[in-house]
Amino acid sequence: MTNVLIVAAVLLFLNIYSANTTRDMMLRTKAASLQGKTQLVVSSLSGLENLNTDNVTQVINLLGDLGATRVAVTNGEGRALYDSLTRGSAAGKFLILPEVVQALDGNDVFHCVYDSAAGALESHACMPILYYDSPIGAVYMMEYDTVQGAVIAALEANLIRITVVLGVIILLFSMVFSLAFSRRMRLIMRSIQLLREGEYSHPIELRGHDEVGVLAEEFNKLTVRLQSSEKAQRQFVSDASHELKTPLASIKLLSDSILQNEMDMDTVREFVGDIGDEADRLTRIAQKLLELSRVDDGPKEDFLVIEAGPVVEKVLHLLAPLASLRQIQLDARMELGCTVVTREDDIYQIAFNLVENSIKYNVDGGTVQVRLNRVEDDVVLVVEDTGIGIPEESLPFIFDRFYRVDKARSRKAGGSGLGLSIVHDLVLRNYGDVTVERREAGGTRFTVVLPYFGLEEES
């Protein structure tokens, strides 16, 4: 409705402006024409020393038809020496008109009015007749133009009709567009209500590239993301419940066996040791879940410029005893100047999980190679092992939470299926990328790429 009122106001303004502009143009034309005729009479009479009825009439007759409704000439006292009117002529009488009075004072006078009731243009012009710069009379002309008045009336009527027609058309179009807009918005509101109720399978089907179409498209994208997020959340809860249920069931079974059966102390110690192992598994899973939660929700305000090399060396030093238990050799080659903007804990977690996995799933007497170097504007960390590797079909899912290539072997190694998920989320958190591939010689290669942050050297 507001738009309709604005358009109506604009049309009304254009109508008034066009009418006034046309009327002013006609008035200027009329002024130029009538003043030119008046000046012609004045010039013709200016050579006369004395004005009287005879010489004035003679000059007017010589000029012929001037095309004016009334022509009158007065002497210096305002008495009419000539008046072209046949009825109501002022000849021989004082012509008491404001225009004549102003002209005898030495002024040129012109004014024009449009009589909308009669549909006529009434113009008045009056100029003084000068003799040695002194007024000795005045020439008065008046035109009552019904032709141009009819033109103005017709133009104004046409403008009003055009305004009304355009207003009706705009109103109809506005109603149609408003109904269409309301229908589309109702469709969006209905979809929002369904989304609020948990229904994600009702995308908005709207055509067009206007604002409403873009809104519908963005809403559909949001719906897909919410559906994917809820699906991932449900899957995560299901996987977490399953992972937690297994050690809890084992603890329950072992404790029931101790309580319900008579056992010697060695067997009891063995069962208690198994309960401790399962409790450790629960602790590791809970710790990994907390780490994932911190990765998802943790703040980024504490990011610092960190040299990655010393952090990776610290990880290798910590995991060296675990590698020596299986005679696994740790081969590290690291360059200096590999600076990144991150948190020290992030780099530590990435390197720790990758190296720990490479040790756990390696063969006895194998090798774990760790390389850290700068490649153009990136810092690249490569961790590869000589283990049995990952099957090709499992590579796309290796970073999924709770995913295990070999569940029995993973549980035996103490894995929770969350380590690589933590690596993946931490790398993305630091605007990097992580990939995995099989080595031709056997084993697995993980490659982490993080943005390099150069430090300006002091001169």
PDB file of N, CA and C in Angstrom, residues 297-374:
ATOM      1  N   ASP A 297      33.895 -26.096  19.992  1.00  0.00           N
ATOM      2  CA  ASP A 297      33.391 -24.896  20.650  1.00  0.00           C
ATOM      3  C   ASP A 297      34.479 -23.993  21.205  1.00  0.00           C
ATOM      4  N   GLY A 298      35.723 -24.399  21.097  1.00  0.00           N
ATOM      5  CA  GLY A 298      36.792 -23.631  21.731  1.00  0.00           C
ATOM      6  C   GLY A 298      37.004 -22.285  21.084  1.00  0.00           C
ATOM      7  N   PRO A 299      37.416 -21.272  21.871  1.00  0.00           N
ATOM      8  CA  PRO A 299      37.666 -19.932  21.327  1.00  0.00           C
ATOM      9  C   PRO A 299      38.965 -19.889  20.533  1.00  0.00           C
ATOM     10  N   LYS A 300      39.063 -18.876  19.677  1.00  0.00           N
ATOM     11  CA  LYS A 300      40.263 -18.727  18.858  1.00  0.00           C
ATOM     12  C   LYS A 300      41.073 -17.493  19.250  1.00  0.00           C
ATOM     13  N   GLU A 301      40.682 -16.858  20.360  1.00  0.00           N
ATOM     14  CA  GLU A 301      41.377 -15.646  20.749  1.00  0.00           C
ATOM     15  C   GLU A 301      42.796 -15.914  21.235  1.00  0.00           C
ATOM     16  N   ASP A 302      43.078 -17.163  21.665  1.00  0.00           N
ATOM     17  CA  ASP A 302      44.388 -17.457  22.229  1.00  0.00           C
ATOM     18  C   ASP A 302      45.362 -18.003  21.193  1.00  0.00           C
ATOM     19  N   PHE A 303      45.145 -17.745  19.922  1.00  0.00           N
ATOM     20  CA  PHE A 303      46.072 -18.178  18.878  1.00  0.00           C
ATOM     21  C   PHE A 303      47.341 -17.333  18.960  1.00  0.00           C
ATOM     22  N   LEU A 304      48.469 -17.994  18.760  1.00  0.00           N
ATOM     23  CA  LEU A 304      49.761 -17.331  18.807  1.00  0.00           C
ATOM     24  C   LEU A 304      50.603 -17.780  17.623  1.00  0.00           C
ATOM     25  N   VAL A 305      51.680 -17.030  17.367  1.00  0.00           N
ATOM     26  CA  VAL A 305      52.652 -17.455  16.351  1.00  0.00           C
ATOM     27  C   VAL A 305      53.593 -18.461  17.012  1.00  0.00           C
ATOM     28  N   ILE A 306      53.606 -19.679  16.491  1.00  0.00           N
ATOM     29  CA  ILE A 306      54.330 -20.777  17.137  1.00  0.00           C
ATOM     30  C   ILE A 306      55.257 -21.443  16.125  1.00  0.00           C
ATOM     31  N   GLU A 307      56.448 -21.768  16.578  1.00  0.00           N
ATOM     32  CA  GLU A 307      57.376 -22.581  15.799  1.00  0.00           C
ATOM     33  C   GLU A 307      56.968 -24.038  15.986  1.00  0.00           C
ATOM     34  N   ALA A 308      56.583 -24.696  14.881  1.00  0.00           N
ATOM     35  CA  ALA A 308      56.005 -26.041  14.976  1.00  0.00           C
ATOM     36  C   ALA A 308      57.062 -27.102  15.316  1.00  0.00           C
ATOM     37  N   GLY A 309      58.324 -26.889  14.916  1.00  0.00           N
ATOM     38  CA  GLY A 309      59.357 -27.908  15.102  1.00  0.00           C
ATOM     39  C   GLY A 309      59.532 -28.361  16.541  1.00  0.00           C
ATOM     40  N   PRO A 310      59.736 -27.463  17.506  1.00  0.00           N
ATOM     41  CA  PRO A 310      59.922 -27.897  18.902  1.00  0.00           C
ATOM     42  C   PRO A 310      58.717 -28.649  19.459  1.00  0.00           C
ATOM     43  N   VAL A 311      57.518 -28.288  19.024  1.00  0.00           N
ATOM     44  CA  VAL A 311      56.327 -28.996  19.515  1.00  0.00           C
ATOM     45  C   VAL A 311      56.324 -30.433  19.008  1.00  0.00           C
ATOM     46  N   VAL A 312      56.663 -30.639  17.730  1.00  0.00           N
ATOM     47  CA  VAL A 312      56.709 -31.996  17.176  1.00  0.00           C
ATOM     48  C   VAL A 312      57.822 -32.805  17.847  1.00  0.00           C
ATOM     49  N   GLU A 313      58.976 -32.180  18.113  1.00  0.00           N
ATOM     50  CA  GLU A 313      60.061 -32.874  18.813  1.00  0.00           C
ATOM     51  C   GLU A 313      59.619 -33.315  20.207  1.00  0.00           C
ATOM     52  N   LYS A 314      58.847 -32.484  20.881  1.00  0.00           N
ATOM     53  CA  LYS A 314      58.335 -32.846  22.202  1.00  0.00           C
ATOM     54  C   LYS A 314      57.441 -34.074  22.122  1.00  0.00           C
ATOM     55  N   VAL A 315      56.612 -34.149  21.081  1.00  0.00           N
ATOM     56  CA  VAL A 315      55.737 -35.315  20.889  1.00  0.00           C
ATOM     57  C   VAL A 315      56.568 -36.577  20.653  1.00  0.00           C
ATOM     58  N   LEU A 316      57.568 -36.468  19.795  1.00  0.00           N
ATOM     59  CA  LEU A 316      58.419 -37.643  19.496  1.00  0.00           C
ATOM     60  C   LEU A 316      59.149 -38.112  20.754  1.00  0.00           C
ATOM     61  N   HIS A 317      59.623 -37.164  21.560  1.00  0.00           N
ATOM     62  CA  HIS A 317      60.320 -37.539  22.794  1.00  0.00           C
ATOM     63  C   HIS A 317      59.370 -38.273  23.742  1.00  0.00           C
ATOM     64  N   LEU A 318      58.114 -37.836  23.813  1.00  0.00           N
ATOM     65  CA  LEU A 318      57.151 -38.461  24.709  1.00  0.00           C
ATOM     66  C   LEU A 318      56.761 -39.853  24.240  1.00  0.00           C
ATOM     67  N   LEU A 319      56.674 -40.054  22.904  1.00  0.00           N
ATOM     68  CA  LEU A 319      56.226 -41.342  22.371  1.00  0.00           C
ATOM     69  C   LEU A 319      57.384 -42.306  22.103  1.00  0.00           C
ATOM     70  N   ALA A 320      58.596 -41.871  22.314  1.00  0.00           N
ATOM     71  CA  ALA A 320      59.752 -42.746  22.062  1.00  0.00           C
ATOM     72  C   ALA A 320      59.692 -44.034  22.884  1.00  0.00           C
ATOM     73  N   PRO A 321      59.337 -44.004  24.184  1.00  0.00           N
ATOM     74  CA  PRO A 321      59.250 -45.265  24.938  1.00  0.00           C
ATOM     75  C   PRO A 321      58.221 -46.234  24.350  1.00  0.00           C
ATOM     76  N   LEU A 322      57.073 -45.714  23.876  1.00  0.00           N
ATOM     77  CA  LEU A 322      56.059 -46.590  23.275  1.00  0.00           C
ATOM     78  C   LEU A 322      56.596 -47.249  22.012  1.00  0.00           C
ATOM     79  N   ALA A 323      57.378 -46.490  21.219  1.00  0.00           N
ATOM     80  CA  ALA A 323      57.946 -47.054  19.990  1.00  0.00           C
ATOM     81  C   ALA A 323      59.027 -48.084  20.318  1.00  0.00           C
ATOM     82  N   SER A 324      59.818 -47.852  21.340  1.00  0.00           N
ATOM     83  CA  SER A 324      60.909 -48.776  21.665  1.00  0.00           C
ATOM     84  C   SER A 324      60.388 -50.113  22.170  1.00  0.00           C
ATOM     85  N   LEU A 325      59.201 -50.143  22.739  1.00  0.00           N
ATOM     86  CA  LEU A 325      58.645 -51.411  23.209  1.00  0.00           C
ATOM     87  C   LEU A 325      58.469 -52.402  22.069  1.00  0.00           C
ATOM     88  N   ARG A 326      58.259 -51.888  20.837  1.00  0.00           N
ATOM     89  CA  ARG A 326      58.063 -52.770  19.676  1.00  0.00           C
ATOM     90  C   ARG A 326      59.180 -52.606  18.658  1.00  0.00           C
ATOM     91  N   GLN A 327      60.298 -52.043  19.101  1.00  0.00           N
ATOM     92  CA  GLN A 327      61.461 -51.838  18.235  1.00  0.00           C
ATOM     93  C   GLN A 327      61.108 -51.041  16.967  1.00  0.00           C
ATOM     94  N   ILE A 328      60.252 -50.066  17.128  1.00  0.00           N
ATOM     95  CA  ILE A 328      59.877 -49.215  15.995  1.00  0.00           C
ATOM     96  C   ILE A 328      60.776 -47.994  15.992  1.00  0.00           C
ATOM     97  N   GLN A 329      61.377 -47.727  14.856  1.00  0.00           N
ATOM     98  CA  GLN A 329      62.320 -46.624  14.736  1.00  0.00           C
ATOM     99  C   GLN A 329      61.571 -45.335  14.373  1.00  0.00           C
ATOM    100  N   LEU A 330      61.874 -44.255  15.093  1.00  0.00           N
ATOM    101  CA  LEU A 330      61.305 -42.947  14.788  1.00  0.00           C
ATOM    102  C   LEU A 330      62.332 -42.127  14.012  1.00  0.00           C
ATOM    103  N   ASP A 331      62.018 -41.818  12.774  1.00  0.00           N
ATOM    104  CA  ASP A 331      62.915 -41.071  11.891  1.00  0.00           C
ATOM    105  C   ASP A 331      62.318 -39.681  11.671  1.00  0.00           C
ATOM    106  N   ALA A 332      62.975 -38.662  12.207  1.00  0.00           N
ATOM    107  CA  ALA A 332      62.436 -37.306  12.134  1.00  0.00           C
ATOM    108  C   ALA A 332      63.378 -36.390  11.378  1.00  0.00           C
ATOM    109  N   ARG A 333      62.817 -35.630  10.466  1.00  0.00           N
ATOM    110  CA  ARG A 333      63.576 -34.611   9.733  1.00  0.00           C
ATOM    111  C   ARG A 333      62.721 -33.341   9.716  1.00  0.00           C
ATOM    112  N   MET A 334      63.219 -32.324  10.402  1.00  0.00           N
ATOM    113  CA  MET A 334      62.432 -31.101  10.542  1.00  0.00           C
ATOM    114  C   MET A 334      63.276 -29.883  10.235  1.00  0.00           C
ATOM    115  N   GLU A 335      62.664 -28.946   9.528  1.00  0.00           N
ATOM    116  CA  GLU A 335      63.324 -27.698   9.174  1.00  0.00           C
ATOM    117  C   GLU A 335      62.971 -26.615  10.190  1.00  0.00           C
ATOM    118  N   LEU A 336      63.850 -25.629  10.284  1.00  0.00           N
ATOM    119  CA  LEU A 336      63.572 -24.472  11.121  1.00  0.00           C
ATOM    120  C   LEU A 336      62.738 -23.451  10.340  1.00  0.00           C
ATOM    121  N   GLY A 337      62.098 -22.573  11.055  1.00  0.00           N
ATOM    122  CA  GLY A 337      61.334 -21.508  10.409  1.00  0.00           C
ATOM    123  C   GLY A 337      59.943 -21.908   9.973  1.00  0.00           C
ATOM    124  N   CYS A 338      59.435 -23.036  10.508  1.00  0.00           N
ATOM    125  CA  CYS A 338      58.075 -23.472  10.160  1.00  0.00           C
ATOM    126  C   CYS A 338      57.102 -22.862  11.177  1.00  0.00           C
ATOM    127  N   THR A 339      56.809 -21.568  11.009  1.00  0.00           N
ATOM    128  CA  THR A 339      55.957 -20.852  11.967  1.00  0.00           C
ATOM    129  C   THR A 339      54.519 -20.816  11.462  1.00  0.00           C
ATOM    130  N   VAL A 340      53.598 -21.008  12.371  1.00  0.00           N
ATOM    131  CA  VAL A 340      52.167 -20.979  12.053  1.00  0.00           C
ATOM    132  C   VAL A 340      51.445 -20.205  13.162  1.00  0.00           C
ATOM    133  N   VAL A 341      50.254 -19.713  12.831  1.00  0.00           N
ATOM    134  CA  VAL A 341      49.393 -19.048  13.818  1.00  0.00           C
ATOM    135  C   VAL A 341      48.386 -20.065  14.327  1.00  0.00           C
ATOM    136  N   THR A 342      48.540 -20.490  15.569  1.00  0.00           N
ATOM    137  CA  THR A 342      47.686 -21.538  16.111  1.00  0.00           C
ATOM    138  C   THR A 342      47.850 -21.551  17.631  1.00  0.00           C
ATOM    139  N   ARG A 343      47.330 -22.598  18.251  1.00  0.00           N
ATOM    140  CA  ARG A 343      47.585 -22.834  19.668  1.00  0.00           C
ATOM    141  C   ARG A 343      48.591 -23.976  19.790  1.00  0.00           C
ATOM    142  N   GLU A 344      49.447 -23.900  20.773  1.00  0.00           N
ATOM    143  CA  GLU A 344      50.440 -24.960  20.943  1.00  0.00           C
ATOM    144  C   GLU A 344      49.766 -26.305  21.166  1.00  0.00           C
ATOM    145  N   ASP A 345      48.637 -26.303  21.893  1.00  0.00           N
ATOM    146  CA  ASP A 345      47.924 -27.554  22.141  1.00  0.00           C
ATOM    147  C   ASP A 345      47.403 -28.169  20.854  1.00  0.00           C
ATOM    148  N   ASP A 346      46.996 -27.313  19.881  1.00  0.00           N
ATOM    149  CA  ASP A 346      46.484 -27.847  18.615  1.00  0.00           C
ATOM    150  C   ASP A 346      47.573 -28.595  17.865  1.00  0.00           C
ATOM    151  N   ILE A 347      48.731 -27.964  17.714  1.00  0.00           N
ATOM    152  CA  ILE A 347      49.842 -28.628  17.020  1.00  0.00           C
ATOM    153  C   ILE A 347      50.227 -29.905  17.760  1.00  0.00           C
ATOM    154  N   TYR A 348      50.255 -29.835  19.079  1.00  0.00           N
ATOM    155  CA  TYR A 348      50.626 -31.005  19.878  1.00  0.00           C
ATOM    156  C   TYR A 348      49.631 -32.144  19.639  1.00  0.00           C
ATOM    157  N   GLN A 349      48.323 -31.854  19.671  1.00  0.00           N
ATOM    158  CA  GLN A 349      47.312 -32.899  19.485  1.00  0.00           C
ATOM    159  C   GLN A 349      47.391 -33.508  18.089  1.00  0.00           C
ATOM    160  N   ILE A 350      47.603 -32.665  17.074  1.00  0.00           N
ATOM    161  CA  ILE A 350      47.694 -33.172  15.703  1.00  0.00           C
ATOM    162  C   ILE A 350      48.867 -34.141  15.577  1.00  0.00           C
ATOM    163  N   ALA A 351      50.046 -33.680  15.997  1.00  0.00           N
ATOM    164  CA  ALA A 351      51.235 -34.521  15.874  1.00  0.00           C
ATOM    165  C   ALA A 351      51.128 -35.767  16.753  1.00  0.00           C
ATOM    166  N   PHE A 352      50.635 -35.622  17.979  1.00  0.00           N
ATOM    167  CA  PHE A 352      50.547 -36.767  18.903  1.00  0.00           C
ATOM    168  C   PHE A 352      49.637 -37.851  18.345  1.00  0.00           C
ATOM    169  N   ASN A 353      48.450 -37.485  17.883  1.00  0.00           N
ATOM    170  CA  ASN A 353      47.513 -38.495  17.380  1.00  0.00           C
ATOM    171  C   ASN A 353      48.052 -39.206  16.136  1.00  0.00           C
ATOM    172  N   LEU A 354      48.679 -38.455  15.232  1.00  0.00           N
ATOM    173  CA  LEU A 354      49.194 -39.077  14.013  1.00  0.00           C
ATOM    174  C   LEU A 354      50.363 -40.015  14.319  1.00  0.00           C
ATOM    175  N   VAL A 355      51.299 -39.562  15.144  1.00  0.00           N
ATOM    176  CA  VAL A 355      52.457 -40.406  15.464  1.00  0.00           C
ATOM    177  C   VAL A 355      52.029 -41.604  16.306  1.00  0.00           C
ATOM    178  N   GLU A 356      51.154 -41.390  17.270  1.00  0.00           N
ATOM    179  CA  GLU A 356      50.681 -42.501  18.102  1.00  0.00           C
ATOM    180  C   GLU A 356      49.982 -43.563  17.253  1.00  0.00           C
ATOM    181  N   ASN A 357      49.142 -43.132  16.308  1.00  0.00           N
ATOM    182  CA  ASN A 357      48.477 -44.092  15.416  1.00  0.00           C
ATOM    183  C   ASN A 357      49.497 -44.862  14.587  1.00  0.00           C
ATOM    184  N   SER A 358      50.502 -44.130  14.083  1.00  0.00           N
ATOM    185  CA  SER A 358      51.516 -44.796  13.250  1.00  0.00           C
ATOM    186  C   SER A 358      52.307 -45.830  14.045  1.00  0.00           C
ATOM    187  N   ILE A 359      52.471 -45.608  15.347  1.00  0.00           N
ATOM    188  CA  ILE A 359      53.165 -46.591  16.194  1.00  0.00           C
ATOM    189  C   ILE A 359      52.234 -47.761  16.501  1.00  0.00           C
ATOM    190  N   LYS A 360      51.001 -47.463  16.896  1.00  0.00           N
ATOM    191  CA  LYS A 360      50.060 -48.515  17.299  1.00  0.00           C
ATOM    192  C   LYS A 360      49.777 -49.487  16.167  1.00  0.00           C
ATOM    193  N   TYR A 361      49.588 -48.973  14.954  1.00  0.00           N
ATOM    194  CA  TYR A 361      49.167 -49.823  13.850  1.00  0.00           C
ATOM    195  C   TYR A 361      50.318 -50.136  12.902  1.00  0.00           C
ATOM    196  N   ASN A 362      51.540 -50.112  13.451  1.00  0.00           N
ATOM    197  CA  ASN A 362      52.719 -50.475  12.677  1.00  0.00           C
ATOM    198  C   ASN A 362      53.067 -51.929  12.992  1.00  0.00           C
ATOM    199  N   VAL A 363      53.983 -52.443  12.248  1.00  0.00           N
ATOM    200  CA  VAL A 363      54.479 -53.805  12.518  1.00  0.00           C
ATOM    201  C   VAL A 363      55.684 -53.699  13.448  1.00  0.00           C
ATOM    202  N   ASP A 364      55.938 -54.769  14.208  1.00  0.00           N
ATOM    203  CA  ASP A 364      57.106 -54.772  15.092  1.00  0.00           C
ATOM    204  C   ASP A 364      58.372 -54.611  14.272  1.00  0.00           C
ATOM    205  N   GLY A 365      59.252 -53.708  14.735  1.00  0.00           N
ATOM    206  CA  GLY A 365      60.498 -53.451  14.010  1.00  0.00           C
ATOM    207  C   GLY A 365      60.313 -52.524  12.828  1.00  0.00           C
ATOM    208  N   GLY A 366      59.135 -51.895  12.713  1.00  0.00           N
ATOM    209  CA  GLY A 366      58.871 -50.992  11.591  1.00  0.00           C
ATOM    210  C   GLY A 366      59.482 -49.623  11.786  1.00  0.00           C
ATOM    211  N   THR A 367      59.065 -48.710  10.946  1.00  0.00           N
ATOM    212  CA  THR A 367      59.610 -47.353  10.962  1.00  0.00           C
ATOM    213  C   THR A 367      58.476 -46.337  10.873  1.00  0.00           C
ATOM    214  N   VAL A 368      58.622 -45.240  11.618  1.00  0.00           N
ATOM    215  CA  VAL A 368      57.711 -44.093  11.502  1.00  0.00           C
ATOM    216  C   VAL A 368      58.542 -42.896  11.087  1.00  0.00           C
ATOM    217  N   GLN A 369      58.227 -42.341   9.940  1.00  0.00           N
ATOM    218  CA  GLN A 369      58.960 -41.184   9.421  1.00  0.00           C
ATOM    219  C   GLN A 369      58.123 -39.917   9.629  1.00  0.00           C
ATOM    220  N   VAL A 370      58.761 -38.905  10.201  1.00  0.00           N
ATOM    221  CA  VAL A 370      58.106 -37.618  10.451  1.00  0.00           C
ATOM    222  C   VAL A 370      58.924 -36.538   9.768  1.00  0.00           C
ATOM    223  N   ARG A 371      58.264 -35.806   8.876  1.00  0.00           N
ATOM    224  CA  ARG A 371      58.946 -34.727   8.153  1.00  0.00           C
ATOM    225  C   ARG A 371      58.144 -33.428   8.335  1.00  0.00           C
ATOM    226  N   LEU A 372      58.879 -32.370   8.652  1.00  0.00           N
ATOM    227  CA  LEU A 372      58.267 -31.052   8.808  1.00  0.00           C
ATOM    228  C   LEU A 372      59.078 -30.055   8.003  1.00  0.00           C
ATOM    229  N   ASN A 373      58.462 -29.407   7.045  1.00  0.00           N
ATOM    230  CA  ASN A 373      59.177 -28.441   6.219  1.00  0.00           C
ATOM    231  C   ASN A 373      58.200 -27.402   5.670  1.00  0.00           C
ATOM    232  N   ARG A 374      58.804 -26.357   5.128  1.00  0.00           N
ATOM    233  CA  ARG A 374      57.998 -25.289   4.532  1.00  0.00           C
ATOM    234  C   ARG A 374      58.021 -25.421   3.019  1.00  0.00           C
TER     235      ARG A 374
END
